[in-house]
PDB file of C-alpha atoms in Angstrom:
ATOM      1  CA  UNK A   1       0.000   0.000   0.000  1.00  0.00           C
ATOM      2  CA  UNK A   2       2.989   2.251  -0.276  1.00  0.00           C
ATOM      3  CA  UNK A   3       1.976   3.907  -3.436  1.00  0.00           C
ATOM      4  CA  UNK A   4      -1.389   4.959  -1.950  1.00  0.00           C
ATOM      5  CA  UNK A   5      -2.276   8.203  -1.107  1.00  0.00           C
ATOM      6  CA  UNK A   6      -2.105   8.885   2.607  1.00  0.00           C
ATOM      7  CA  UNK A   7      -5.902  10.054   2.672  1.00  0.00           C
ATOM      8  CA  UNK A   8      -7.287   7.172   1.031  1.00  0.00           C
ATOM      9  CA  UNK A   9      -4.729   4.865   3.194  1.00  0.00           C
ATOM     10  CA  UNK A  10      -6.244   6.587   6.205  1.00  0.00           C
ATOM     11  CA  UNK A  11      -9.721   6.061   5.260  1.00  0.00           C
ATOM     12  CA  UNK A  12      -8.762   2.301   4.883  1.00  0.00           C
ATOM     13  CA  UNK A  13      -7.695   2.243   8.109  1.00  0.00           C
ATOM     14  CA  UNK A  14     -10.204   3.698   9.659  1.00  0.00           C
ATOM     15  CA  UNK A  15     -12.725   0.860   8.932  1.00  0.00           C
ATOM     16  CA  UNK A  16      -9.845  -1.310  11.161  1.00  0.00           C
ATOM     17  CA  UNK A  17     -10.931  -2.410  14.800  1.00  0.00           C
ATOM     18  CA  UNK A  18      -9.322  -0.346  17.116  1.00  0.00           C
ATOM     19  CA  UNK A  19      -7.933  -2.892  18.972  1.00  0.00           C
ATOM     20  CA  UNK A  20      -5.907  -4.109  15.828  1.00  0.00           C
ATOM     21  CA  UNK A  21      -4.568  -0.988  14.851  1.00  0.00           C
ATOM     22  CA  UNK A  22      -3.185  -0.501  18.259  1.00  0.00           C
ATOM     23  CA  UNK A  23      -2.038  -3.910  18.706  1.00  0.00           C
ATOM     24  CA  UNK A  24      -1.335  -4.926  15.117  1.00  0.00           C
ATOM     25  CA  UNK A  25      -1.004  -2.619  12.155  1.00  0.00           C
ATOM     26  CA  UNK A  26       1.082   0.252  14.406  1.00  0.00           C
ATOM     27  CA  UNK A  27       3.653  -2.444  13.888  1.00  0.00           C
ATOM     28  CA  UNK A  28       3.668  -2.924   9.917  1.00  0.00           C
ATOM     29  CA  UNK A  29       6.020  -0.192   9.219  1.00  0.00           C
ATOM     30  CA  UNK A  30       6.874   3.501  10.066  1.00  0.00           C
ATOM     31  CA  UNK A  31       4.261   5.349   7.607  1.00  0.00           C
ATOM     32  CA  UNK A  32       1.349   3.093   8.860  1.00  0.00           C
ATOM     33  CA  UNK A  33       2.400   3.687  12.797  1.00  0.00           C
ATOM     34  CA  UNK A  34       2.464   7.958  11.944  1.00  0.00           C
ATOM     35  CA  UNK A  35      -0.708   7.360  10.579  1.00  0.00           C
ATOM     36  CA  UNK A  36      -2.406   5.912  13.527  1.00  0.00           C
ATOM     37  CA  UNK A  37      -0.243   7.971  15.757  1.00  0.00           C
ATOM     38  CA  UNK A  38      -1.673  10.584  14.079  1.00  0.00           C
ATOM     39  CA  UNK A  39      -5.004  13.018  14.366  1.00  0.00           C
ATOM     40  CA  UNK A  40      -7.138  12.424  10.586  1.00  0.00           C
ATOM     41  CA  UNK A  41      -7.384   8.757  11.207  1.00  0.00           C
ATOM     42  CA  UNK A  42      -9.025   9.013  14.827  1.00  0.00           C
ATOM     43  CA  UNK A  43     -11.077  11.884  14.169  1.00  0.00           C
ATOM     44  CA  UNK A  44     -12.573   9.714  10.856  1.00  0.00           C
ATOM     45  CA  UNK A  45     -13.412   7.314  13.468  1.00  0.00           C
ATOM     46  CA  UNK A  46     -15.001   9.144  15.609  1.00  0.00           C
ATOM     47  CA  UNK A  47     -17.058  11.226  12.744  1.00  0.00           C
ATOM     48  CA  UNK A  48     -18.039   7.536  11.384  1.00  0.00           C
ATOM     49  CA  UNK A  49     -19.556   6.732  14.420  1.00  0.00           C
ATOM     50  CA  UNK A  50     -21.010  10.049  15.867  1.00  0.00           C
ATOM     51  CA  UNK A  51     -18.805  11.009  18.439  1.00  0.00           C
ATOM     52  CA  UNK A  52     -17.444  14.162  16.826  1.00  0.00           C
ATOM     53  CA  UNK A  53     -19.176  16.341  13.825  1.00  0.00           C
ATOM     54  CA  UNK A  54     -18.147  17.033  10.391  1.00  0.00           C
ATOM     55  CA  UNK A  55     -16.406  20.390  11.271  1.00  0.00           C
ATOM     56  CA  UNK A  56     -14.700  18.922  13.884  1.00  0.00           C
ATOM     57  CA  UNK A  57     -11.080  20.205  13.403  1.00  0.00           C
ATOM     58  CA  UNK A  58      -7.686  17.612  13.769  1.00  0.00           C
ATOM     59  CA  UNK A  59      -6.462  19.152  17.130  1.00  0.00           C
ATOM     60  CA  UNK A  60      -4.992  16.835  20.002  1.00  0.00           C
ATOM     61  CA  UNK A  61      -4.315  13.545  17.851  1.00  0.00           C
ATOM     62  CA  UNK A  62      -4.083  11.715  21.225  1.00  0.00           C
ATOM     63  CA  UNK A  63      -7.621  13.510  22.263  1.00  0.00           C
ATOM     64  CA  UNK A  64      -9.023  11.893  19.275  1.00  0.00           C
ATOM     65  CA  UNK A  65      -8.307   8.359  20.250  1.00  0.00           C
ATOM     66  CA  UNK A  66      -8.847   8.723  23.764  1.00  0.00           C
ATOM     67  CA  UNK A  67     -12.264   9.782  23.149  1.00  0.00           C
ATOM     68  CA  UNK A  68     -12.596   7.066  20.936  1.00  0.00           C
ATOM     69  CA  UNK A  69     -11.546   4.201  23.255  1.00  0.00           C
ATOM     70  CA  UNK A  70     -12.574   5.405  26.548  1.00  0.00           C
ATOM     71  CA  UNK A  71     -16.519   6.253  25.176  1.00  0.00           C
ATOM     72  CA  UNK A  72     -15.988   2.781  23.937  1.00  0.00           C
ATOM     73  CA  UNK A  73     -15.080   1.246  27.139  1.00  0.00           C
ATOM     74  CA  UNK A  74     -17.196   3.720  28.999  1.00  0.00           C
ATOM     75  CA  UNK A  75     -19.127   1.136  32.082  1.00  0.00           C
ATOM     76  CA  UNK A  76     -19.189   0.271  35.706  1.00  0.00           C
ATOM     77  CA  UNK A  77     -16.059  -1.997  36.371  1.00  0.00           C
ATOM     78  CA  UNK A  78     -17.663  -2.935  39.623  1.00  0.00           C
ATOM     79  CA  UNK A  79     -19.113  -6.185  39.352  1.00  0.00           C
ATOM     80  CA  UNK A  80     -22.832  -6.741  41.123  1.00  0.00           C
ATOM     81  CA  UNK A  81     -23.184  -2.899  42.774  1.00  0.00           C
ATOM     82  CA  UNK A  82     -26.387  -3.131  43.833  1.00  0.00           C
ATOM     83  CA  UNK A  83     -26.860  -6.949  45.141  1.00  0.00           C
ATOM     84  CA  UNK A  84     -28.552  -8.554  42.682  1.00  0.00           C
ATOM     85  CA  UNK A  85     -26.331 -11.437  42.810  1.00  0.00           C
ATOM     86  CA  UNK A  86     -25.823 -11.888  46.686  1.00  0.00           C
ATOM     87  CA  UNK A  87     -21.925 -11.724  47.632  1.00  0.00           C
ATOM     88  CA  UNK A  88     -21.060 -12.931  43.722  1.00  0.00           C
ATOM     89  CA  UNK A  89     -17.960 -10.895  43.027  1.00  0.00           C
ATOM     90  CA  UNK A  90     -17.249  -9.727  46.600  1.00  0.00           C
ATOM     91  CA  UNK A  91     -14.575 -10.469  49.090  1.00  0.00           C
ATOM     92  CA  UNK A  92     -15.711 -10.158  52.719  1.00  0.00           C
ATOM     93  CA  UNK A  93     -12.773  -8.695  54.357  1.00  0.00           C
ATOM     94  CA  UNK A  94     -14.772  -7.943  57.482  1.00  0.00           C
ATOM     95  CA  UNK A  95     -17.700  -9.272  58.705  1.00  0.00           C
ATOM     96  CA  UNK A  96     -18.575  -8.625  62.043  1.00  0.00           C
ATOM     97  CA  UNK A  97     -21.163  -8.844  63.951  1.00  0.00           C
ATOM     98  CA  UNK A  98     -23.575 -10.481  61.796  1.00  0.00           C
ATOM     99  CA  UNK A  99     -21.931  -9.754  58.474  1.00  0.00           C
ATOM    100  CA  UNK A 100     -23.323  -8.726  55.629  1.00  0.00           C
ATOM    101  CA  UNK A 101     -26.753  -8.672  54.347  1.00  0.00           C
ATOM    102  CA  UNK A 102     -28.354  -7.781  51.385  1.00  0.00           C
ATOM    103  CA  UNK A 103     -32.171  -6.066  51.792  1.00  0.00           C
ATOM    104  CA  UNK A 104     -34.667  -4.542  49.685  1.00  0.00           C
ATOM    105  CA  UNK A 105     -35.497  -0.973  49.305  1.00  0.00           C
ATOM    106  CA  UNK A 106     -36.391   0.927  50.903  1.00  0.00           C
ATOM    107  CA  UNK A 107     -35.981  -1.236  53.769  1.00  0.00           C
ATOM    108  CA  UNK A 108     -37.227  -0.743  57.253  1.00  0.00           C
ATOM    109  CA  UNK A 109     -37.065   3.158  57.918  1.00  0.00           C
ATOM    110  CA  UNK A 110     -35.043   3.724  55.353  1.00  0.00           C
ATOM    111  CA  UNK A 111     -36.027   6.133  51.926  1.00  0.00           C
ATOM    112  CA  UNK A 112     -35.988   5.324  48.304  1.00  0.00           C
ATOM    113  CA  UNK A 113     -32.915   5.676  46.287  1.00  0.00           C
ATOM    114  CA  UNK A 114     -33.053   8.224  43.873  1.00  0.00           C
ATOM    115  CA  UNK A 115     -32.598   6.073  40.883  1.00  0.00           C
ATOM    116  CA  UNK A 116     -35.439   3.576  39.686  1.00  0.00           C
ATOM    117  CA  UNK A 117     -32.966   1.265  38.535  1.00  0.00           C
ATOM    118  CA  UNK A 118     -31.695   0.409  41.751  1.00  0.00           C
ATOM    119  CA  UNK A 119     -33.670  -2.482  43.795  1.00  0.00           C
ATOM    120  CA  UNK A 120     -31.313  -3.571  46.700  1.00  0.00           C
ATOM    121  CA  UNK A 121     -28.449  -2.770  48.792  1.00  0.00           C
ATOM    122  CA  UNK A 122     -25.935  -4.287  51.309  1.00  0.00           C
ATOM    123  CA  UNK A 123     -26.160  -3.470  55.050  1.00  0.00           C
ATOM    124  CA  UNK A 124     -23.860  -3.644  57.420  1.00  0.00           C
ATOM    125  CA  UNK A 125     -24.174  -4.914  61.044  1.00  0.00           C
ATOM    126  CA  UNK A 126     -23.001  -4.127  64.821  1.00  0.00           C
ATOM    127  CA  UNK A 127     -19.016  -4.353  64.434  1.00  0.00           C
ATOM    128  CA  UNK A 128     -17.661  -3.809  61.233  1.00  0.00           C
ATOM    129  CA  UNK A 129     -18.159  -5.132  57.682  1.00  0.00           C
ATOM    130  CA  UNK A 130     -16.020  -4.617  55.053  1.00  0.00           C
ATOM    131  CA  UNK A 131     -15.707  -6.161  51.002  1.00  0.00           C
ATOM    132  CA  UNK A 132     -13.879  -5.578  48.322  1.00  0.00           C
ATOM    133  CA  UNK A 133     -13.065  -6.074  44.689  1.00  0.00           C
ATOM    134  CA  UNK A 134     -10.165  -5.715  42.517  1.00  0.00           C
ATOM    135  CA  UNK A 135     -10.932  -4.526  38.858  1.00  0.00           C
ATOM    136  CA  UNK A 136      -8.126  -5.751  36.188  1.00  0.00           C
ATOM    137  CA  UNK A 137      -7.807  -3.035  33.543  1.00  0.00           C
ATOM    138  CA  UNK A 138      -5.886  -5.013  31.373  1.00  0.00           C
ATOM    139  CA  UNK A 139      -8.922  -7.854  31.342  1.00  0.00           C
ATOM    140  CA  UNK A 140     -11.186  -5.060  31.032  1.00  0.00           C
ATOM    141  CA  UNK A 141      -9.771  -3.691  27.869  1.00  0.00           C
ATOM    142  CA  UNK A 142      -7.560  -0.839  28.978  1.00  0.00           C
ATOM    143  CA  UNK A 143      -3.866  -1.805  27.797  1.00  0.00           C
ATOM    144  CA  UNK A 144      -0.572  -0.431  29.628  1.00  0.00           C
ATOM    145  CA  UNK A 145       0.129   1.957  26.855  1.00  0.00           C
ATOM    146  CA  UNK A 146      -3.010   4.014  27.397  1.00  0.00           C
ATOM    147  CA  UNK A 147      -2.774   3.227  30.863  1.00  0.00           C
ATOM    148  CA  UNK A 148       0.925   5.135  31.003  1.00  0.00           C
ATOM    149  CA  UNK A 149       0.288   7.389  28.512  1.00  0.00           C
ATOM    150  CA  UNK A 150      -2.478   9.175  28.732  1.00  0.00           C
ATOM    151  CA  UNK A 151      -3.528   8.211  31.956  1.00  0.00           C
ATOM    152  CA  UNK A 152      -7.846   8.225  31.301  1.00  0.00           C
ATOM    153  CA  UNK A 153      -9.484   9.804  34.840  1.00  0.00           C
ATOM    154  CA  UNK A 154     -10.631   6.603  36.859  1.00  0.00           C
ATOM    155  CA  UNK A 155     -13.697   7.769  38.730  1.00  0.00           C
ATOM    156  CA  UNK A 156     -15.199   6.571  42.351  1.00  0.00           C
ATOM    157  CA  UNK A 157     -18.561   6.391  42.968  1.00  0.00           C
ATOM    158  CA  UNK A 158     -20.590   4.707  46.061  1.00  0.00           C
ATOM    159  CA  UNK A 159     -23.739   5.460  47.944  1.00  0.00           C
ATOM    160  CA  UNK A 160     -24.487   4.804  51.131  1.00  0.00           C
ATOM    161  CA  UNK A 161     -27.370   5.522  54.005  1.00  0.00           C
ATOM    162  CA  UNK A 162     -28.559   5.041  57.477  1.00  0.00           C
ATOM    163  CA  UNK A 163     -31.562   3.341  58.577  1.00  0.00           C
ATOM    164  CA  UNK A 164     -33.759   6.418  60.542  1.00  0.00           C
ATOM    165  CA  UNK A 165     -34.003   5.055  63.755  1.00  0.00           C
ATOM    166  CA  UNK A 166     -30.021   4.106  64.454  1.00  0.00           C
ATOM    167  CA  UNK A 167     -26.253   5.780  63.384  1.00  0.00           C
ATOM    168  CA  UNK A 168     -23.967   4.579  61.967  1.00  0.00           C
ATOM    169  CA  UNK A 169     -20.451   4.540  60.344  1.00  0.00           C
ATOM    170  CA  UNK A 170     -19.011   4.379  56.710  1.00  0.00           C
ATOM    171  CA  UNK A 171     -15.407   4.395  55.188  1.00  0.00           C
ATOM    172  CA  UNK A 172     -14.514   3.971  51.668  1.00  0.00           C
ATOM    173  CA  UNK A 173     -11.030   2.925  50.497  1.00  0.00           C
ATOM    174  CA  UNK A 174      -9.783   3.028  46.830  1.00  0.00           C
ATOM    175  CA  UNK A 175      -6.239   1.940  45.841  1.00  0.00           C
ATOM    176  CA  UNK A 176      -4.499   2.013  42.300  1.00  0.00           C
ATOM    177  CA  UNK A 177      -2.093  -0.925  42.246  1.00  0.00           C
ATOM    178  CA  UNK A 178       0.877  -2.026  40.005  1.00  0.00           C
ATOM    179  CA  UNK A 179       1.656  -5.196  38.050  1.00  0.00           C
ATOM    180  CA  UNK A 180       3.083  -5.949  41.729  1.00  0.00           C
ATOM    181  CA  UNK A 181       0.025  -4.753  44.209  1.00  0.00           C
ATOM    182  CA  UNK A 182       2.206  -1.569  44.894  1.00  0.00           C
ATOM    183  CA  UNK A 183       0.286   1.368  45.639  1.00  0.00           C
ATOM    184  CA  UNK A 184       0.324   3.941  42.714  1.00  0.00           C
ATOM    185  CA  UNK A 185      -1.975   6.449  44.303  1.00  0.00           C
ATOM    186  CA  UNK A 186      -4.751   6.009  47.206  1.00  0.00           C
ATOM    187  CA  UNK A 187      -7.552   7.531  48.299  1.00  0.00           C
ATOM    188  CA  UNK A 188      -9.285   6.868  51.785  1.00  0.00           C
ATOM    189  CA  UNK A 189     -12.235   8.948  52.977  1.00  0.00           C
ATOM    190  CA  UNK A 190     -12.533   9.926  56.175  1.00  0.00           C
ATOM    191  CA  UNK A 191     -14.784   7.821  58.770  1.00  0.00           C
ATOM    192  CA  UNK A 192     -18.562   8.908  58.430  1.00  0.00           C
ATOM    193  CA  UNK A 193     -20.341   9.009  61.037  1.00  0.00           C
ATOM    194  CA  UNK A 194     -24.347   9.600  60.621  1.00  0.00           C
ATOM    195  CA  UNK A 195     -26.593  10.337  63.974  1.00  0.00           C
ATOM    196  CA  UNK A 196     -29.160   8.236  64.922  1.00  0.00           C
ATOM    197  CA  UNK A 197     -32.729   9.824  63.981  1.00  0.00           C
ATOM    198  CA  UNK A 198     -31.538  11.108  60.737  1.00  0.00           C
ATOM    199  CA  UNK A 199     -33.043  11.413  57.650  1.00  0.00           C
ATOM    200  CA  UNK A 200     -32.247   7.958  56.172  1.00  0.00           C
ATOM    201  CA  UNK A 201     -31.739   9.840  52.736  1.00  0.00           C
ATOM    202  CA  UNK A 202     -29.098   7.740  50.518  1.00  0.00           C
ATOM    203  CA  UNK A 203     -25.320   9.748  49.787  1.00  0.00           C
ATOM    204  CA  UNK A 204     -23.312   9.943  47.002  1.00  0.00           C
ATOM    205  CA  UNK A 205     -19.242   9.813  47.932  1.00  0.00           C
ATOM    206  CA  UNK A 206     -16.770  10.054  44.647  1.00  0.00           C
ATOM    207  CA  UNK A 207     -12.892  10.657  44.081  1.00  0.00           C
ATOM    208  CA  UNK A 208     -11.570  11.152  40.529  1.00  0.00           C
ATOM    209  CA  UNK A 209      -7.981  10.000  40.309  1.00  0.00           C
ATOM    210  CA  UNK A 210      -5.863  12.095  37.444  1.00  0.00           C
ATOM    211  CA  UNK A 211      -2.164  12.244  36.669  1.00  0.00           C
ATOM    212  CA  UNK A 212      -1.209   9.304  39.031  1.00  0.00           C
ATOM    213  CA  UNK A 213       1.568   8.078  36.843  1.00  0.00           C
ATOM    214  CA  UNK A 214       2.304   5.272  34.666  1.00  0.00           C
ATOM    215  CA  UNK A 215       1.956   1.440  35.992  1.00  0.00           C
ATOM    216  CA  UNK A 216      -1.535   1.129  37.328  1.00  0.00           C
ATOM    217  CA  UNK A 217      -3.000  -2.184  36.416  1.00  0.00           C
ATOM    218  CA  UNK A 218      -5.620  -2.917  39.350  1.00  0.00           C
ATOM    219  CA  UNK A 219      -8.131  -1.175  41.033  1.00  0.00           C
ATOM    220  CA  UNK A 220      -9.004  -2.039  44.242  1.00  0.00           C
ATOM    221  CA  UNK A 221     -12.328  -0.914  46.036  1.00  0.00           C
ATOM    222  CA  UNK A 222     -13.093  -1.475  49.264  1.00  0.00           C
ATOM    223  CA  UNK A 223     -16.078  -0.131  51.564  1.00  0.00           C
ATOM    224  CA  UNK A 224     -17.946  -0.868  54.667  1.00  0.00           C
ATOM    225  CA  UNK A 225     -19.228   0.352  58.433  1.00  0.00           C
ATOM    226  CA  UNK A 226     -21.429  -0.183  61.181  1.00  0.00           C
ATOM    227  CA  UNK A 227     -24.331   0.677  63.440  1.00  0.00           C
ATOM    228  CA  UNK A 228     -23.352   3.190  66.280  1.00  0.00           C
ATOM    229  CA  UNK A 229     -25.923   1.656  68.355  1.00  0.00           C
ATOM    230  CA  UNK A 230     -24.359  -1.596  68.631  1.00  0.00           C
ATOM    231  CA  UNK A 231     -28.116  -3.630  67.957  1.00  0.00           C
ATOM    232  CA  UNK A 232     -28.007  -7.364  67.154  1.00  0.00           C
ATOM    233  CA  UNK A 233     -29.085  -7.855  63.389  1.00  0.00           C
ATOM    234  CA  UNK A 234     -28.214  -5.300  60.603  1.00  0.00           C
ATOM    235  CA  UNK A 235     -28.904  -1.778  61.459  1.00  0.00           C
ATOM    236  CA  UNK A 236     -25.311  -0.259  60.194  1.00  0.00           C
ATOM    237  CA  UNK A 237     -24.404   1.601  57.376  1.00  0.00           C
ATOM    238  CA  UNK A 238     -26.019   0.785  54.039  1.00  0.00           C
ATOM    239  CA  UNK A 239     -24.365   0.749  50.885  1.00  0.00           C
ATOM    240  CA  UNK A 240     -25.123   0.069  47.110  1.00  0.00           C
ATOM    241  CA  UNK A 241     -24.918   1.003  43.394  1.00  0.00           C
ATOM    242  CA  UNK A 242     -20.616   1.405  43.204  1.00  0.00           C
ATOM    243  CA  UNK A 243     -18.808   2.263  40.450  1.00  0.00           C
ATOM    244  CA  UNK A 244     -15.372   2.749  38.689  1.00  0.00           C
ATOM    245  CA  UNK A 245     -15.145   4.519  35.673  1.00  0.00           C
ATOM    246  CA  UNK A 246     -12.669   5.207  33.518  1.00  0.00           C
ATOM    247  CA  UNK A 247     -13.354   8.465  31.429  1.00  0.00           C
ATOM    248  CA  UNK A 248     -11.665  11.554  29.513  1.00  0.00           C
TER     249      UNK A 248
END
């Protein structure tokens, strides 16, 4: 294809999964890895499938195929978030008193979360509860190279709630780990504490991580709490609907 015009070679190209020009046709030869390097062929891309307009000018190659692959790979990472599948996908690093449950909403004094799609939630019980996950970008379709390059925003979202009638407590820990578990960058909120006879209305907590450096492979997510009244059953902090992102 060397005697091609570069426009028409681009246009070719373009109709190329993403993956394989990444992984596979970068490699052919120099003019082919410019090319997809470049800005024309990722904005094409993005004009072919609606994610930029016909005036949209080639500025920020890299922009270009960021938007591209993260809108592509734009979902929840976090695996069951709201419950519907028990524990499935959860490790219990804590559970205390009588561990975890998993209730309907509302649930006993409790209030209605403010999305419809959203049917369940775990609650914690009279000493503390914690689980986690650990979210493998690489399985998940986000290789190293975009990974150390441009280094996508990976967003932390959780809810969580008291019951009316009884406080309680709520932490949420997020790590970005290496090839080797080594901590890239961390974030750990503060504990919550919520009185008893509050409002029972649900809480959004998030943390966007940006410009933590190159190696990140894993997420991990961990949350949890407990009651503040220290009542048999599960009357401690209530959480659901988590989620990792990764975005422009």
């Amino acid at each position: 294809m060397e005697s091609l015009p570069e426009p028409l070679l681009v246009r070719i190209l373009a109709s190329v999964p993403a993956v394989e020009l990444i992984l596979v046709c970068r490699l052919v030869c120099s003019q082919w890895k410019a090319l997809i390097d470049g800005t024309a062929l990722w904005l094409l891309k993005c004009q072919r499938e609606g994610l930029a307009g016909e005036d949209a000018e080639e500025e920020g190659g890299a922009n270009w195929q960021m938007l591209y692959f993260l809108d592509k790979r734009k979902r929840n990472l976090i695996k069951n978030a709201t419950g519907e599948e028990g524990l499935e996908h959860w490790v219990e690093v804590e559970s205390g008193g009588d561990g975890w449950k998993i209730e309907e909403l509302p649930g006993d004094f409790g209030k209605d979360f403010p999305s419809d799609e959203v049917h369940q939630y775990f609650v914690t019980s009279f000493q503390w509860c914690r689980k986690s996950q650990v979210i493998d970008l690489r399985a998940e379709g986000y290789w190293e190279e975009l990974m150390d390059t441009i280094q996508p925003k990976i967003v932390v979202k959780d809810w969580y709630a008291a019951r009316c009638d009884a406080g309680c407590l709520y932490e949420l820990n997020v790590r970005l780990l290496s090839e080797t578990d080594e901590v890239v960058a961390e974030y750990r909120s503060e504990t919550i504490a919520l009185p008893q006879d509050n409002e029972g209305e649900w809480n959004e907590i998030t943390h966007t991580f940006s410009d933590y450096g190159p190696g990140v492979r894993f997420v991990s997510f961990e949350h949890g709490g407990q009651d503040t009244v220290f009542w048999k059953g599960w009357y401690g902090a209530r959480v659901t609907h988590s989620s990792v992102t990764v975005e422009l």
